Coordinates of C-alpha atoms in Angstrom, one line a residue:
X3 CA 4.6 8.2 1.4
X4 CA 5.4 7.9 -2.5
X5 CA 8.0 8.7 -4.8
X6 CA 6.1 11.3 -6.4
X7 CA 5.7 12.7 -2.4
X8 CA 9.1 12.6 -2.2
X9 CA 10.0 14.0 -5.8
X10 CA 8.2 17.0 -5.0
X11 CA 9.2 17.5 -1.3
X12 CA 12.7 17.4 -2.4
X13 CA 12.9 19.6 -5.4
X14 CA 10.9 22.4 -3.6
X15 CA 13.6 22.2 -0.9
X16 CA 16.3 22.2 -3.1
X17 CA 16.9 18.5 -3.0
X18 CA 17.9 16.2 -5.7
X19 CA 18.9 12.3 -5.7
X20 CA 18.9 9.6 -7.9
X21 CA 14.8 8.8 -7.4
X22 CA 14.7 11.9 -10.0
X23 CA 15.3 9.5 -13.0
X24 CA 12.2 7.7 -12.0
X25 CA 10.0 10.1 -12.1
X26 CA 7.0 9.4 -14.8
X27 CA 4.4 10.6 -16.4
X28 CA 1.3 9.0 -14.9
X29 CA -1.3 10.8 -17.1
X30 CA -3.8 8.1 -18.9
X31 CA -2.8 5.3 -16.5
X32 CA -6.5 4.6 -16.1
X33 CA -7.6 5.3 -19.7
X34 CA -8.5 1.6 -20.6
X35 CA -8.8 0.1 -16.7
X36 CA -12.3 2.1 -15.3
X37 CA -15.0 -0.9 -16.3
X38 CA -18.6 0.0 -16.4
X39 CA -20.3 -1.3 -13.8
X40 CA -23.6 -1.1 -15.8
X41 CA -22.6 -4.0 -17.8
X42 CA -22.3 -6.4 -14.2
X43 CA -22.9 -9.8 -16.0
X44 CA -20.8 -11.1 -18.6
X45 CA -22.4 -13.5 -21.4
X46 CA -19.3 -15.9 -20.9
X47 CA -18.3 -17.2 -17.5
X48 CA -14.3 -17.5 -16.3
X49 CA -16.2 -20.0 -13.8
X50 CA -15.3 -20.1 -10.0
X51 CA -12.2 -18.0 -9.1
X52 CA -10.0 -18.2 -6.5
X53 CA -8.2 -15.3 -4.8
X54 CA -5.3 -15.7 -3.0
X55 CA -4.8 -13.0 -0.3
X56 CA -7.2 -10.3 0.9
X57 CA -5.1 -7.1 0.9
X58 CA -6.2 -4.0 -1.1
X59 CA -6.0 -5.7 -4.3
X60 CA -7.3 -9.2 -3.5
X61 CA -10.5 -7.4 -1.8
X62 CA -10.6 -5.1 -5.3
X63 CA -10.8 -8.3 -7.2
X64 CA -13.6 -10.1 -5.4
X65 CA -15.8 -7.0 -5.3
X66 CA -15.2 -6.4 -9.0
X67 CA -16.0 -10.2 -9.7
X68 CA -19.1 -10.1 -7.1
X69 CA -20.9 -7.2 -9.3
X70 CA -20.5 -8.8 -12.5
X71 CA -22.1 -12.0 -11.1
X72 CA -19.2 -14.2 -11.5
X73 CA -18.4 -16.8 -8.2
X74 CA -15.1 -16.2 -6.2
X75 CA -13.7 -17.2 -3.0
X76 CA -11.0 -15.0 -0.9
X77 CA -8.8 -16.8 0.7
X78 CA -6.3 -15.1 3.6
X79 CA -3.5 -16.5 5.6
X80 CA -3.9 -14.1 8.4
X81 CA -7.0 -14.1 11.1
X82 CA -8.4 -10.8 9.3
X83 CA -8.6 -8.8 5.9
X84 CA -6.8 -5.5 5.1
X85 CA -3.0 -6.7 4.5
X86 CA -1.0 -3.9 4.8
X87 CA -3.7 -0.9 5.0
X88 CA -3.6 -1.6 8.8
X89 CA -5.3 0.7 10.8
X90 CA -4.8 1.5 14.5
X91 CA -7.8 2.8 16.8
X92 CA -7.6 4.6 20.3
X93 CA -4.1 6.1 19.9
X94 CA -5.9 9.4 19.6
X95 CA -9.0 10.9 18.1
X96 CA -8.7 10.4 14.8
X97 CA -8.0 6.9 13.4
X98 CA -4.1 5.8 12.7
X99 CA -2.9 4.5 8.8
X100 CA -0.1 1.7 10.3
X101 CA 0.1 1.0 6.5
X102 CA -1.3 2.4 2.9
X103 CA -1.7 6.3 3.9
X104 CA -2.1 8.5 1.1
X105 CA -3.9 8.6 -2.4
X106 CA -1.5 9.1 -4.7
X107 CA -3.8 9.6 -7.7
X108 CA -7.0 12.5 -8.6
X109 CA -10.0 12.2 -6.3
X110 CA -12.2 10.6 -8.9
X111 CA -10.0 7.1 -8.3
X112 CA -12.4 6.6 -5.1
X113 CA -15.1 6.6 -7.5
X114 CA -12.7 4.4 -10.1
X115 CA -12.1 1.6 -7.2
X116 CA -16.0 1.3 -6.2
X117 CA -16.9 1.2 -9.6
X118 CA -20.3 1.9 -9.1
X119 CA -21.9 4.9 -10.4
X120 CA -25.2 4.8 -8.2
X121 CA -23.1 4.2 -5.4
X122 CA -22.2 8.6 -3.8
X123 CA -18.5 7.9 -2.3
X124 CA -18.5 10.5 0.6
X125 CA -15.3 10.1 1.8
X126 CA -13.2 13.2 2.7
X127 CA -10.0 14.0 1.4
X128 CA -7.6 16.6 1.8
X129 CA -5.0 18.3 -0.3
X130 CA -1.8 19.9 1.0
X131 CA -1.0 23.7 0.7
X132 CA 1.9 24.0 -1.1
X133 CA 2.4 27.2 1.3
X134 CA 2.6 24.9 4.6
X135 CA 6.3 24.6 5.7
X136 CA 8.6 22.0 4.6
X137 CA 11.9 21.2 6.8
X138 CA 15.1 20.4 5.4
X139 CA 17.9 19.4 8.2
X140 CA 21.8 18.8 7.3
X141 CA 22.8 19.8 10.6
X142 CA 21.1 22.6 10.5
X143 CA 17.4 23.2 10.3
X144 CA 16.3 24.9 7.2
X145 CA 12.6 25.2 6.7
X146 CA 11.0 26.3 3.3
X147 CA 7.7 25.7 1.2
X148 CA 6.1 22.3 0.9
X149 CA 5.4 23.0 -2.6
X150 CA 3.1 21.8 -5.0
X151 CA 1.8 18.0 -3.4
X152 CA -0.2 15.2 -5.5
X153 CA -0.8 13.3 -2.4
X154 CA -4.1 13.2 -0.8
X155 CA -5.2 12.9 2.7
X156 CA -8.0 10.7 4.0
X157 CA -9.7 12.7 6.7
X158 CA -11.3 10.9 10.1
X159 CA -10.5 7.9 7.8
X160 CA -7.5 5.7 6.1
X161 CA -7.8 3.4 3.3
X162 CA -8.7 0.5 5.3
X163 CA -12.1 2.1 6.2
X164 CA -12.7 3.5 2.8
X165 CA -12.4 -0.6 2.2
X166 CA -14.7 -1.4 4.8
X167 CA -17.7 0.8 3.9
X168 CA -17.8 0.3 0.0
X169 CA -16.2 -3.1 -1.0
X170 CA -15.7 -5.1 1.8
X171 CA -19.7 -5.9 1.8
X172 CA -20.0 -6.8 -1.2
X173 CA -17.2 -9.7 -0.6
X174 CA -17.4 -10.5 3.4
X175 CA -19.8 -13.6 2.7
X176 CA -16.7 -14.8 0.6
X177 CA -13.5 -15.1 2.2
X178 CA -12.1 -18.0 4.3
X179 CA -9.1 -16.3 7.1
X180 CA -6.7 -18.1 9.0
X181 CA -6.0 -20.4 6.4
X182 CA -2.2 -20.3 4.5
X183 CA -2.3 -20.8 0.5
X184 CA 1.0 -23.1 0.9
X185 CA 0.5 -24.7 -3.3
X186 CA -1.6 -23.9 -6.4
X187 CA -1.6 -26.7 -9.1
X188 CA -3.0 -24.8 -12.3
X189 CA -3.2 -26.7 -15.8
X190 CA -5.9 -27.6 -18.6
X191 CA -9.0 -28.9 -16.1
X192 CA -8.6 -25.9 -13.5
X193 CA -6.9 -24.7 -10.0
X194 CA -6.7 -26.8 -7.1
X195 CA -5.3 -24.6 -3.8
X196 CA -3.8 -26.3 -1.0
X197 CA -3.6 -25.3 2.5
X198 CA -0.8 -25.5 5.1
X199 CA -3.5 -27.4 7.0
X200 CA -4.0 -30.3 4.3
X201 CA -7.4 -28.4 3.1
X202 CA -7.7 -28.3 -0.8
X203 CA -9.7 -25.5 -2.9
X204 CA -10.5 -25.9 -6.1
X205 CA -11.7 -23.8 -9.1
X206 CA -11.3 -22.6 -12.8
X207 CA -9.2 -19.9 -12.0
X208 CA -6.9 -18.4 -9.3
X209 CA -5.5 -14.7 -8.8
X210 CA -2.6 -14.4 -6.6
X211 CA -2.1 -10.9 -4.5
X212 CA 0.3 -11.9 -2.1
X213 CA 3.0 -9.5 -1.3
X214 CA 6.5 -10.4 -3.1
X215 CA 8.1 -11.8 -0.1
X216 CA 6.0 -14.8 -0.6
X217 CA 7.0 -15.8 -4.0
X218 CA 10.3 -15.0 -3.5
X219 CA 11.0 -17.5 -0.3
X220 CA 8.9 -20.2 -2.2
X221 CA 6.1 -19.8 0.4
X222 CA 3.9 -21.2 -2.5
X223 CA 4.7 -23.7 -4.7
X224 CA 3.5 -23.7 -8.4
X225 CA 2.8 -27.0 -10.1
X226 CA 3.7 -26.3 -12.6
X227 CA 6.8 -24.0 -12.0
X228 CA 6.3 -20.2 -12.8
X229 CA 8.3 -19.3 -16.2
X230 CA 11.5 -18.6 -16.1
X231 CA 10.5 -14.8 -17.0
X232 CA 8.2 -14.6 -14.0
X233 CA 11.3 -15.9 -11.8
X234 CA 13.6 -13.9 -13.2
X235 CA 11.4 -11.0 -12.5
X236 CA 11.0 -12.1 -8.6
X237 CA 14.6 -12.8 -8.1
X238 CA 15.3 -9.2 -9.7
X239 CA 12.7 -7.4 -7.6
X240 CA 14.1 -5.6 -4.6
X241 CA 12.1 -5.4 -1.8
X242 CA 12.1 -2.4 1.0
X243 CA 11.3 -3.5 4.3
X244 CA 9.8 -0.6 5.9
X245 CA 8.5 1.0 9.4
X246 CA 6.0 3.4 10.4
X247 CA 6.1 5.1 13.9
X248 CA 3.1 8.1 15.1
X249 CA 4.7 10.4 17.8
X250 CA 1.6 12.2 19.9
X251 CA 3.2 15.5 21.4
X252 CA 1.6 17.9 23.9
X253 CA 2.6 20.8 21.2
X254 CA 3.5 20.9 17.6
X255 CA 6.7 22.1 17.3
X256 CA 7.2 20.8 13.6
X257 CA 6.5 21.6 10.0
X258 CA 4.4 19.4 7.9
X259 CA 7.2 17.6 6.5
X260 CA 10.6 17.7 7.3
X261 CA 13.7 16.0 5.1
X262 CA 17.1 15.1 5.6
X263 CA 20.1 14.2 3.1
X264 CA 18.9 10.6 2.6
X265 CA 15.2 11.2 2.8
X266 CA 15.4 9.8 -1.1
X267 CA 18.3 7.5 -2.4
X268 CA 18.4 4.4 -4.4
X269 CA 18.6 1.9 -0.9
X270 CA 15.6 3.6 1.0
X271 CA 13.7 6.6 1.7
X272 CA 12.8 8.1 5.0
X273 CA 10.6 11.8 6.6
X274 CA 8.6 13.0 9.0
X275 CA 5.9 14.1 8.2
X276 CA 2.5 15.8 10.3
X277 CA 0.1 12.9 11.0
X278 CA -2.8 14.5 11.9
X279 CA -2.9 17.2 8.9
X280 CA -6.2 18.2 7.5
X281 CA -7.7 16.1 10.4
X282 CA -11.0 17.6 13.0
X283 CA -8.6 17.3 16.0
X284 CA -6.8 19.1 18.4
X285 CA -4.0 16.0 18.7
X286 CA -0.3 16.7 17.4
X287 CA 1.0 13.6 15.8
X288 CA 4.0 13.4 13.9
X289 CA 4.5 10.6 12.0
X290 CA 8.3 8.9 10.9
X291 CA 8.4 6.8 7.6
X292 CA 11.0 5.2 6.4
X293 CA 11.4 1.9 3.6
X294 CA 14.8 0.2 2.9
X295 CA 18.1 0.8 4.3
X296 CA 16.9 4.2 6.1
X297 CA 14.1 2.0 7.9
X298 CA 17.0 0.1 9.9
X299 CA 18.0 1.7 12.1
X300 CA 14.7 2.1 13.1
X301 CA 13.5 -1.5 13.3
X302 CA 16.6 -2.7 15.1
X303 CA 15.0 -1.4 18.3
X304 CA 11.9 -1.0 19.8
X305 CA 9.2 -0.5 22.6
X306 CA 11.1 2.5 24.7
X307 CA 14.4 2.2 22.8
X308 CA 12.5 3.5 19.8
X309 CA 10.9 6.4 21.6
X310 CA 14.2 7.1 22.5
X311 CA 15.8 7.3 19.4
X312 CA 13.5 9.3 17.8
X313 CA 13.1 11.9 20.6
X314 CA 17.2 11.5 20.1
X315 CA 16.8 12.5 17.1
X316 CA 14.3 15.0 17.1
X317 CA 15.7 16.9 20.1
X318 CA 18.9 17.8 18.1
X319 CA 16.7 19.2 15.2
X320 CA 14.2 21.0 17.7
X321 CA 16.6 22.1 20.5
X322 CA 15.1 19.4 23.0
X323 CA 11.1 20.2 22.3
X324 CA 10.6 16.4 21.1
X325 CA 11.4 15.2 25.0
X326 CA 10.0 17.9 26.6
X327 CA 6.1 17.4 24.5
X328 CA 6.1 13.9 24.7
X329 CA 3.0 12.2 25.3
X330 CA 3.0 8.6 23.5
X331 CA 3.9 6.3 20.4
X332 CA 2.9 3.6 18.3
X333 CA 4.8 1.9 15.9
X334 CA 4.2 -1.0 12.5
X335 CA 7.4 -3.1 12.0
X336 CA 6.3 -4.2 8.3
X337 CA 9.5 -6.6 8.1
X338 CA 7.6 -8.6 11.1
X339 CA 3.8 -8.6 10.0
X340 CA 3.4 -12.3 9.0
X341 CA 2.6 -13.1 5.9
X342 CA 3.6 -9.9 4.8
X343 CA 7.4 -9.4 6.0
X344 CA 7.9 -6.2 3.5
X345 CA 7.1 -2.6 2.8
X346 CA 6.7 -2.7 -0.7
X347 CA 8.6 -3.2 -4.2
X348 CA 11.8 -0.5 -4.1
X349 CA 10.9 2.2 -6.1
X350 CA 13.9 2.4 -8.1
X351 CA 13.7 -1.1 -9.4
X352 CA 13.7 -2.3 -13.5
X353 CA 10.7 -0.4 -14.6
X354 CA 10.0 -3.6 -16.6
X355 CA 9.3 -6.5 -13.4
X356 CA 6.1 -5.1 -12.1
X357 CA 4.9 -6.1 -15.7
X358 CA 6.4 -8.8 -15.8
X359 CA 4.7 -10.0 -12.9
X360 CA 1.5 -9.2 -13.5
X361 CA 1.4 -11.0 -16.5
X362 CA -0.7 -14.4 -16.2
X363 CA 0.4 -17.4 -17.1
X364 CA -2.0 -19.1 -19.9
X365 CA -5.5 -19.0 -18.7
X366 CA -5.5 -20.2 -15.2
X367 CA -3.1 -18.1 -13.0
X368 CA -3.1 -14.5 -12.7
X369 CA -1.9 -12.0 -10.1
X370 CA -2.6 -8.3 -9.2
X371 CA -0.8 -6.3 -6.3
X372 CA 0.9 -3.2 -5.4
X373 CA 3.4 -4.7 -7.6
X374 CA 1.8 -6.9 -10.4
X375 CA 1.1 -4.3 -12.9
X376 CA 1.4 -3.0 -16.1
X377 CA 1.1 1.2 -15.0
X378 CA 4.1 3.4 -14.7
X379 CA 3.9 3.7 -11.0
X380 CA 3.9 0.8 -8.6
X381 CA 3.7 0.3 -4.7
X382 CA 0.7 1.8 -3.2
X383 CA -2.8 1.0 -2.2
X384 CA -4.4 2.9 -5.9
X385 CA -2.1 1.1 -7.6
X386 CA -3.1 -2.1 -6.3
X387 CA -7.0 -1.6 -7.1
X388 CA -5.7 -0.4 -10.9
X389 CA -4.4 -3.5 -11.5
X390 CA -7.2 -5.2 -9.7
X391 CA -9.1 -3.4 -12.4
X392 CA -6.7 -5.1 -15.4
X393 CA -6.5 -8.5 -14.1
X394 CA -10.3 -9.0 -13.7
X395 CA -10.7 -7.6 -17.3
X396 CA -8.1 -10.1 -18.6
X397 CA -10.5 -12.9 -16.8
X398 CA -13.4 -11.7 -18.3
X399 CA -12.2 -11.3 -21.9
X400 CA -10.4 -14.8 -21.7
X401 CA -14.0 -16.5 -20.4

């Protein structure tokens, strides 16, 4: 979920914690990012770019630079695209969101991130009732309102294959997988990208989307070095590792969300939530999230110790319903995805990094990511595609 998801759940249930501060004012975020896909081909080429990563925001930047004519190359350390909008198919009837899960912004950002206006973006969302019950359990179960709820639901979808219908075709014929970005030598003559494997890429520009983690354990080197703002910015950032786990049960015994006393503090965030909301199916799936300290626990076991601890857990909230409906689980470890190793940047850091790290660095090396950006809000899969959306305008302005 988001901090705004959790902002809302826990002041309509009476909750406050130190997330509150954060809260911001999102409105006009996109006033000068939308580009107008009418005008595809700029009169000045930025020349060949190179695209490190092919997550939400690397795939947003290739599809951006494929409609205004300009060449690009994706390159991906792992065997397929998608980063962390992971999506899991078979568990049950309706596909599973292992990573990015909600669209934290108005409807019309579908139509924002495609860019497109001839293009008719049919995919089906769903907004929460703030009337549907909300559970708040301090040892003792206490079950309001959900409230009002910005979040969105994808319905018989997730992000990934929002992705795959309208941007991944127009950048499939331009990515290169299996293959680990390990240096990037930037100066006055262009980009040259090297490989784990020896193999070098070259180019006029590069944009990096890898997740933090990577900068921050020197998984690529920079020649030359980042500046020391950039790096001050990384060794500042903290990063929440985070888990996801879907819990199908016979019956739903639940309410659409349900809180606890650390469901929102400055180390981590965790709640249940109802997976299958808003969704054509007759499967109950409950899912678990939980970033940063409260996702411990949590990734410290797994397999049937995991199902165990949750059913643990849920049986003392639910007088033993949990183990009694159980039918199956699934769960994403984030901290032990390669190449990503991470949930996403905590949402209580310095306002002031993700800027910071979005900025490029002269006229070569740029970066755009969850949490490369220059908007209020950081850390999910819109945000990524926003500042997509800035960083390919700051490469077609500097051509």
């Amino acid at each position: 979920m988001h901090r705004r998801t959790f902002l809302s759940l826990c002041a309509a249930l009476g909750v406050a914690g130190p997330l509150a501060a954060c809260a911001t004012d999102d409105a006009g975020d996109d006033e000068a990012s939308d580009s107008d896909a009418a005008d595809d081909q700029t009169s000045d080429s930025p020349g060949r770019v190179l695209i490190v990563g092919a997550g939400a925001a690397g795939l947003s930047v290739g599809h951006l630079l494929a409609q205004r004519g300009i060449d690009f190359e994706i390159i991906e350390a792992a065997p397929t695209y998608g980063g962390r909008i992971k999506r899991a198919d078979g568990f049950v009837d309706f596909p599973i969101p292992l990573g990015g899960e909600w669209l934290h912004e108005p409807e019309d950002e579908l139509n924002a991130i495609v860019d497109d206006p001839d293009v008719e973006v049919t995919t089906e969302m769903r907004a929460y009732n703030p009337a549907d019950p909300a559970g708040y359990y301090d040892g003792q179960l206490v079950i309001g309102e959900l409230g009002d709820e910005l979040d969105l639901k994808f319905v018989g979808a997730t992000w990934l294959d929002f992705f795959d219908e309208y941007i991944v075709p127009s950048v499939a014929d331009h990515m290169t997988f299996d293959t680990e970005i390990v240096e990037i030598e930037y100066g006055d003559d262009g980009v040259v990208l090297t490989a784990a494997d020896g193999t070098a890429f070259t180019g006029d520009r590069v944009v990096v989307t890898v997740p933090l983690t990577a900068l921050q354990n020197g998984r690529i080197a920079f020649d030359p070095p980042l500046p020391d703002a950039k790096l001050e910015a990384l060794d500042g950032a903290d990063v929440w590792g985070g888990i996801k786990v879907f819990v199908e049960f016979a019956e739903a015994f639940y309410p659409t969300a349900l809180a606890f006393p650390d469901s929102e503090t400055a180390d981590g965030q965790r709640l249940y939530y109802d997976a299958a909301y808003g969704q054509n199916s007759t499967a109950n799936v409950l899912g678990l999230f939980a970033v940063g300290a409260q996702a411990e626990p949590y990734q410290q076991v797994q397999g049937d110790g995991l199902r165990d601890l949750i059913l643990a857990e849920l049986d003392e909230i639910f007088d033993g319903a949990a183990s009694q409906h159980y039918v199956q689980h699934i769960a994403q470890n984030w901290n032990e995805e390669p190449f990503v190793e991470q949930a996403y940047l905590a949402d209580v850091a310095d306002g002031s990094i993700p800027s910071v790290l979005w900025e490029p660095v002269g006229e070569r090396l740029f970066f755009a990511g969850d949490a490369y950006t220059t908007h209020d809000d950081w850390s999910a899969v819109d945000d990524a595609a926003q500042s997509a959306r800035d960083t390919v305008e700051r490469i077609v302005d500097g051509a």
